[in-house]
Amino acid sequence: MRLTDAMRAVFVELLVHGPLSRAEAARRLALSPSALTKVTKPFIEAGYLREQATGEGTATVGRPSQPLEVEVSRMSFVGIKLTADELFAVRTDLAATIQAETSRPLIDHDIDNVLGQITQAITDLTGEGRPPLSAVGISLAGTATPSDPVVHTSPFLGWSQLPLARLVEEAVGVPTVLDNDVRALTAVQQWFGEGVGHSSFALITVGAGIGCGLVIGDRLVTGQSGAAGLVGHLSIDDRGPMCELGHRGCARAYASLPAIRRSVAGTLDRPELTFDDCLALARDGHPVARRVFDEAGSALGQLVATVANITGPELVILSGEAVHMQEVCADAFQAALARHTHWTSTPVRVVVKPFTFNEWARGAAVTALQHQLLHG
Amino acid sequence: MRLTDAMRAVFVELLVHGPLSRAEAARRLALSPSALTKVTKPFIEAGYLREQATGEGTATVGRPSQPLEVEVSRMSFVGIKLTADELFAVRTDLAATIQAETSRPLIDHDIDNVLGQITQAITDLTGEGRPPLSAVGISLAGTATPSDPVVHTSPFLGWSQLPLARLVEEAVGVPTVLDNDVRALTAVQQWFGEGVGHSSFALITVGAGIGCGLVIGDRLVTGQSGAAGLVGHLSIDDRGPMCELGHRGCARAYASLPAIRRSVAGTLDRPELTFDDCLALARDGHPVARRVFDEAGSALGQLVATVANITGPELVILSGEAVHMQEVCADAFQAALARHTHWTSTPVRVVVKPFTFNEWARGAAVTALQHQLLHG
DNA sequence: CGTCTTTACTTGACGTGATGCACAAATCTG
DNA sequence: CAGATTTGTGCATCACGTCAAGTAAAGACG
């Protein structure tokens, strides 16, 4: 089935903005109603769209509308997140709902072994009787972009100039795209999360490091050779704690999960404390933990304000493995956000999104999904 | 003459990327050669395009190409920059070349008086025998955007909710657009300056304040209600000089023109010193001036690195009334840029653009020009 | 209870805007 | 002077979306 621009636009609109009547979709996309009947017919015949059971709910004048819905099970995607020592994979449907997941350790970084693990994970997730796999997405920390199938340099995997997407594509026989991990998470928010309905927003992730993904003018910002959103080492002040690169007072020294844990556990000389232990101490009012989390919140607030001042997003989404620290440092965060927001603006709206680790792999799946629907 | 998307694209391509043969333009825009004959014919007939005199220069096989050139005198624009106490206006042709300029003091901020000054300036610049005025652009500090004809709040002009573009449009009878001053400068660079050929770049201006304009994915970034690029109060450190809002070590306290002058003149207790006097002292190795300019350069380097880390531009353009201080602080600038650039990236390429004050008004003209060609 | 109004959807004729193809034009190459 | 090569043009064609007209399905109303 050859797709026109209008067909793609209609399908994506229905996928992202839920069931819509033809009339409503036509209004939103500035198309004629007749265009919509024409455009949707082949999708319905091929089973990609379906007419919703008439809800008989809203009593309104005129002929009742016939909402169209994407048949989300009609396509299937696998997303894979690579870290230095483990591989996480999920299978999702068209709505990015996770259908199955798996993970496996990476013994070494030899490309043949990793490739084997990847193909194994994919076959595990896509057995018999399931909708055929449409595309695979792979995300990793570093400067990958979907428009380029090769990993140029990956410090922690020790790869350079590795055409990973092409290798996987040849091994599995399915289109494969590569992307930066934070950008992949941003793609999830853009189509299926808090970003829906916003033409510009920023996603800030707090976890092992601090990341930032940007959507501006409805487009995910890539940056030159994939290097945008590098906020981890933003200078907060010049007297604070030190990061592993020797930056005093940089954002990840203040607010990353390992830095916070180290700071509390180190000061108390209790190396066994986990991050959540530290968080519990702060919740109980322990002065050291409180101070560390307050400073982390302040650092994050300043970071969010800086990103917002520069890019002017409608919304900032906070997420990552350590977002739940907001429960103890929200006040410090808001104070710093207000203090560092440019005086002519009001502080940007911030929403906190809870985070589970498989979200990383889901991001990779959404990257594949977007690429397939927009450029497939 | 009704314009199709392709016609607009071809015209803009020829305007921005200089004379091009039909064949070359067709390749760049992914159109068929025959489309180009068809598209360019009405422009040539109406006198907007012209076939260049055959240069007989480049000896190459095949039929020689017939480059097309925009007849830049065919349209005319006026750009106006408003400051608290003066109005600067220029008239330009289609290539944004300044044809005439004028300025006049603003006695007060009463809207009728200002409107009178504006219309007077426009009639001064557009006398008899000149190509008819196509559009007017007005730029001012603050959060204006071309999509909205009203000045919502302008702190230093004391206006709020003033539909300035509509008023000028009614008074002069020509389409009028409003924009932020730094964004207008960025538009000049995008189409007629260093930004040509780059799909993403940042413009940093250093003058009375510090501004930032962004182009990402070939689009000028506006930000929510025009609030992007607010880098002036970026925190550089927390011990440095103080700005007028009481921020310690913020960028404008380190690197804006008045702050530098105040810092040198104040320390030396010589209030008569101008900025250029201070610059001369630094050039001569005066320890106080040297230190102040070095710190300004460092602050700017850190600021540029921060913007580049977040948005990943291909290029950063430095401009503004005080850029020429680079002649004494380039080393400090480069060192700070390298130090604050994210470790996985190489420092962004920076070019310094000399600046004359009428550039502000030229920016407004280019805003009008872009708006006219893209949406007129 | 029938008729009117309102909104949703469908169908086929039509128009617009770009393409493909054939061809002319203008140069260099051997 | 006969290819080779590239540019530019005219015309048939085609693809994609709009327009106009008509059908469908509900509530509103006398």
Coordinates of C-alpha atoms in Angstrom, one line a residue, chain A residues 12-330:
Chain A
V12 CA -0.7 9.4 13.0
E13 CA -3.4 11.8 14.2
L14 CA -5.7 8.9 14.9
L15 CA -2.9 7.0 16.7
V16 CA -1.8 9.9 18.9
H17 CA -5.0 11.7 19.5
G18 CA -7.2 8.7 20.2
P19 CA -10.4 7.7 18.4
L20 CA -11.6 10.6 16.3
S21 CA -14.5 10.9 13.9
R22 CA -13.7 11.5 10.2
A23 CA -15.2 14.9 10.5
E24 CA -13.1 15.9 13.5
A25 CA -9.9 14.5 12.0
A26 CA -10.6 16.5 8.8
R27 CA -11.0 19.7 10.8
R28 CA -7.8 19.1 12.7
L29 CA -5.7 18.4 9.6
A30 CA -7.4 21.0 7.4
L31 CA -8.6 18.4 4.9
S32 CA -12.0 18.1 3.3
P33 CA -14.4 15.6 4.8
S34 CA -14.4 13.7 1.5
A35 CA -10.7 13.4 1.7
L36 CA -11.1 11.6 4.9
T37 CA -13.5 8.9 3.7
K38 CA -11.2 8.4 0.8
V39 CA -8.0 8.2 2.9
T40 CA -9.3 6.0 5.6
K41 CA -11.0 3.4 3.4
P42 CA -7.8 1.5 2.4
F43 CA -6.7 1.5 6.1
I44 CA -10.0 0.0 7.2
E45 CA -9.9 -2.6 4.4
A46 CA -6.3 -3.6 5.4
G47 CA -7.3 -3.8 9.0
Y48 CA -5.2 -0.9 10.3
L49 CA -8.2 1.2 11.3
R50 CA -11.5 0.2 12.7
E51 CA -14.9 1.9 13.3
Q52 CA -15.5 2.1 17.0
A53 CA -18.6 0.4 18.3
T54 CA -21.1 3.2 18.5
G55 CA -20.8 4.4 22.1
E56 CA -24.4 5.8 22.0
G57 CA -23.2 8.1 24.7
T58 CA -23.1 11.8 23.9
A59 CA -26.5 13.1 23.0
T60 CA -26.0 15.8 20.4
V61 CA -27.9 17.1 17.4
G62 CA -27.0 15.8 14.0
R63 CA -26.0 12.4 12.7
P64 CA -23.8 10.7 15.3
S65 CA -20.2 10.5 14.5
Q66 CA -18.5 7.2 13.8
P67 CA -15.1 7.4 15.6
L68 CA -12.2 5.7 14.0
E69 CA -9.6 3.8 16.0
V70 CA -6.2 2.4 15.2
E71 CA -6.2 -1.4 15.3
V72 CA -3.2 -1.3 17.6
S73 CA -2.4 -5.0 17.4
R74 CA -2.0 -4.8 13.6
M75 CA 1.7 -4.0 13.9
S76 CA 4.4 -4.9 16.4
F77 CA 7.7 -3.4 17.4
V78 CA 10.7 -4.4 19.4
G79 CA 12.7 -1.9 21.4
I80 CA 16.1 -2.6 22.9
K81 CA 18.0 -0.6 25.4
L82 CA 21.7 -1.4 25.6
T83 CA 23.7 -0.6 28.7
A84 CA 27.3 -1.6 29.5
D85 CA 26.3 -4.8 31.2
E86 CA 22.8 -5.6 30.2
L87 CA 20.2 -5.6 27.4
F88 CA 16.6 -4.8 27.9
A89 CA 14.0 -5.6 25.3
V90 CA 10.3 -5.1 25.0
R91 CA 7.7 -5.9 22.3
T92 CA 4.9 -3.3 21.9
D93 CA 1.9 -2.8 19.7
L94 CA 1.1 0.3 17.7
A95 CA 0.1 2.2 20.8
A96 CA 3.4 1.5 22.4
T97 CA 1.8 -0.7 25.0
I98 CA 4.3 -3.3 26.2
Q99 CA 3.2 -6.8 25.3
A100 CA 6.2 -8.7 26.5
E101 CA 9.7 -8.0 27.9
T102 CA 12.9 -9.7 28.5
S103 CA 16.5 -8.8 29.6
R104 CA 19.8 -10.6 29.5
P105 CA 23.3 -9.8 30.7
L106 CA 26.0 -8.7 28.3
I107 CA 29.0 -10.7 29.2
D108 CA 31.3 -8.7 27.0
H109 CA 31.1 -6.1 24.3
D110 CA 32.2 -8.3 21.4
I111 CA 30.0 -7.4 18.6
D112 CA 29.2 -11.0 17.5
N113 CA 28.1 -11.9 21.0
V114 CA 26.0 -8.7 21.5
L115 CA 24.5 -9.3 18.1
G116 CA 23.6 -12.8 19.1
Q117 CA 22.0 -11.6 22.3
I118 CA 20.0 -9.0 20.3
T119 CA 18.7 -11.5 17.8
Q120 CA 18.0 -14.0 20.6
A121 CA 16.0 -11.4 22.5
I122 CA 14.0 -10.5 19.4
T123 CA 13.1 -14.1 18.6
D124 CA 12.1 -14.7 22.3
L125 CA 9.7 -11.8 22.0
T126 CA 8.2 -12.5 18.6
G127 CA 7.2 -16.2 18.6
E128 CA 4.5 -17.9 16.6
G129 CA 1.0 -16.6 16.2
R130 CA 2.0 -13.0 16.9
P131 CA 1.6 -10.1 14.5
P132 CA 4.7 -9.8 12.3
L133 CA 7.4 -7.6 13.5
S134 CA 7.4 -4.2 11.7
A135 CA 10.6 -2.6 13.0
V136 CA 13.3 -2.8 15.6
G137 CA 14.6 0.2 17.6
I138 CA 17.8 0.2 19.6
S139 CA 18.7 2.9 22.0
L140 CA 22.0 3.6 23.8
A141 CA 23.7 6.4 25.6
G142 CA 25.7 8.5 23.2
T143 CA 25.2 10.4 20.0
A144 CA 23.2 8.1 17.7
T145 CA 20.5 9.4 15.4
P146 CA 17.8 7.5 13.4
S147 CA 19.1 8.9 10.2
D148 CA 22.4 7.2 10.6
P149 CA 22.7 3.4 11.1
V150 CA 26.2 3.5 12.7
V151 CA 27.4 3.9 16.2
H152 CA 30.3 6.3 15.8
T153 CA 31.7 6.1 19.3
S154 CA 30.2 4.5 22.4
P155 CA 32.6 5.1 25.3
F156 CA 31.1 2.6 27.6
L157 CA 30.5 -0.1 25.1
G158 CA 33.9 0.4 23.5
W159 CA 32.6 0.6 20.0
S160 CA 33.5 2.9 17.2
Q161 CA 32.2 3.2 13.7
L162 CA 30.0 0.2 14.1
P163 CA 27.1 -0.1 11.7
L164 CA 24.9 -1.7 14.3
A165 CA 21.5 -0.9 12.7
R166 CA 22.6 -2.5 9.5
L167 CA 24.0 -5.6 11.2
V168 CA 20.8 -6.1 13.1
E169 CA 18.7 -5.5 10.0
E170 CA 20.6 -8.1 8.1
A171 CA 20.4 -10.6 11.0
V172 CA 16.7 -10.2 11.7
G173 CA 15.4 -9.1 8.3
V174 CA 13.4 -6.2 9.7
P175 CA 14.1 -2.4 9.4
T176 CA 16.2 -1.2 12.4
V177 CA 16.8 2.2 13.7
L178 CA 19.3 3.5 16.3
D179 CA 18.8 6.4 18.6
N180 CA 20.1 8.1 21.7
D181 CA 18.3 6.7 24.8
V182 CA 17.1 10.0 26.1
R183 CA 15.7 11.1 22.7
A184 CA 13.9 7.8 22.5
L185 CA 12.2 8.5 25.9
T186 CA 11.3 11.9 24.6
A187 CA 9.6 10.3 21.6
V188 CA 7.4 8.2 24.0
Q189 CA 6.3 11.4 25.7
Q190 CA 5.7 13.1 22.4
W191 CA 3.3 10.6 21.0
F192 CA 2.0 8.7 24.0
G193 CA 2.7 10.7 27.1
E194 CA 2.5 14.1 28.6
G195 CA 3.8 15.8 25.5
V196 CA 0.7 15.0 23.5
G197 CA -0.9 18.2 22.3
H198 CA 2.2 20.3 23.0
S199 CA 4.3 21.5 20.0
S200 CA 7.3 22.1 22.3
F201 CA 8.4 20.5 25.5
A202 CA 11.5 19.3 27.2
L203 CA 12.1 16.0 29.0
I204 CA 14.6 16.0 31.8
T205 CA 15.7 12.6 33.1
V206 CA 17.4 12.0 36.5
G207 CA 19.0 8.7 37.0
A208 CA 22.5 7.4 36.6
G209 CA 23.1 10.7 34.8
I210 CA 21.0 13.6 33.9
G211 CA 19.6 13.8 30.4
C212 CA 17.5 16.2 28.3
G213 CA 15.4 15.6 25.3
L214 CA 13.8 18.5 23.4
V215 CA 10.8 18.8 21.1
I216 CA 10.6 22.1 19.3
G217 CA 8.0 22.9 16.7
D218 CA 6.6 19.3 16.9
R219 CA 10.0 18.0 16.0
L220 CA 12.5 16.0 18.1
V221 CA 15.7 18.0 18.2
T222 CA 18.7 16.0 17.2
G223 CA 21.5 18.5 17.3
Q224 CA 24.6 18.3 15.1
S225 CA 25.5 14.6 14.9
G226 CA 23.1 13.8 17.6
A227 CA 24.7 16.1 20.2
A228 CA 21.8 18.0 21.8
G229 CA 20.5 17.9 25.3
L230 CA 23.9 17.4 27.0
V231 CA 22.9 19.0 30.3
G232 CA 24.6 16.6 32.7
H233 CA 27.6 18.7 33.4
L234 CA 25.8 22.0 33.5
S235 CA 27.6 24.2 36.0
I236 CA 25.3 25.0 38.9
D237 CA 27.8 26.8 41.1
D238 CA 31.6 26.6 41.5
R239 CA 31.9 25.4 45.1
G240 CA 29.7 22.3 45.2
P241 CA 30.4 18.6 45.0
M242 CA 32.7 17.3 42.3
C243 CA 31.7 15.0 39.5
E244 CA 33.9 12.2 38.1
L245 CA 35.4 14.6 35.5
G246 CA 36.5 17.1 38.2
H247 CA 33.8 19.7 37.6
R248 CA 32.9 21.4 40.9
G249 CA 29.2 21.9 41.4
C250 CA 28.0 20.4 38.2
A251 CA 24.5 19.1 37.8
R252 CA 25.3 15.4 37.9
A253 CA 27.4 15.9 41.0
Y254 CA 24.4 17.4 42.7
A255 CA 21.5 15.5 41.4
S256 CA 22.3 12.2 39.8
L257 CA 21.2 9.1 41.6
P258 CA 24.7 7.8 42.4
A259 CA 26.0 11.2 43.4
I260 CA 23.2 11.7 45.9
R261 CA 23.7 8.2 47.3
R262 CA 27.5 8.7 47.6
S263 CA 27.0 12.0 49.2
V264 CA 24.7 10.8 51.9
A265 CA 26.3 7.4 52.5
G266 CA 29.8 8.9 52.4
T267 CA 29.0 11.7 54.9
L268 CA 27.4 9.2 57.3
D269 CA 30.1 6.7 56.7
R270 CA 27.4 4.0 55.9
P271 CA 28.4 2.7 52.5
E272 CA 25.6 0.1 52.6
L273 CA 22.9 2.7 52.2
T274 CA 20.9 2.5 48.9
F275 CA 19.4 5.5 47.2
D276 CA 16.0 4.7 48.5
D277 CA 17.5 4.3 52.0
C278 CA 18.8 7.9 51.6
L279 CA 15.5 9.0 50.4
A280 CA 13.8 7.5 53.4
L281 CA 16.3 9.2 55.7
A282 CA 15.4 12.5 54.1
R283 CA 11.7 11.8 54.4
D284 CA 12.3 11.2 58.2
G285 CA 14.0 14.6 58.5
H286 CA 17.6 13.4 58.8
P287 CA 19.6 16.6 58.5
V288 CA 22.4 15.3 56.2
A289 CA 20.0 13.6 53.8
R290 CA 17.6 16.5 53.8
R291 CA 20.4 18.9 52.9
V292 CA 21.7 16.7 50.1
F293 CA 18.2 16.2 48.6
D294 CA 17.4 19.9 49.0
E295 CA 20.6 20.8 47.1
A296 CA 19.7 18.2 44.5
G297 CA 16.3 19.7 44.1
S298 CA 17.8 23.2 43.8
A299 CA 20.2 22.0 41.2
L300 CA 17.5 20.4 39.2
G301 CA 15.3 23.6 39.5
Q302 CA 18.2 25.7 38.2
L303 CA 18.8 23.2 35.3
V304 CA 15.1 23.2 34.3
A305 CA 15.0 27.0 34.4
T306 CA 18.1 27.2 32.2
V307 CA 16.7 24.8 29.6
A308 CA 13.4 26.6 29.7
N309 CA 15.0 30.1 29.4
I310 CA 16.9 29.0 26.4
T311 CA 14.3 27.0 24.5
G312 CA 11.0 28.3 25.8
P313 CA 9.1 25.0 26.0
E314 CA 5.4 24.9 26.9
L315 CA 6.1 22.1 29.4
V316 CA 8.9 20.3 31.1
I317 CA 8.5 16.6 31.9
L318 CA 10.7 15.3 34.8
S319 CA 11.4 11.6 34.7
G320 CA 14.1 9.0 35.2
E321 CA 15.0 6.4 37.8
A322 CA 15.4 9.0 40.5
V323 CA 12.4 11.3 39.9
H324 CA 10.6 10.1 42.9
M325 CA 13.0 12.1 45.0
Q326 CA 10.7 15.0 44.1
E327 CA 8.6 13.8 47.0
V328 CA 11.2 15.2 49.4
C329 CA 12.7 18.1 47.4
A330 CA 9.8 19.6 45.5

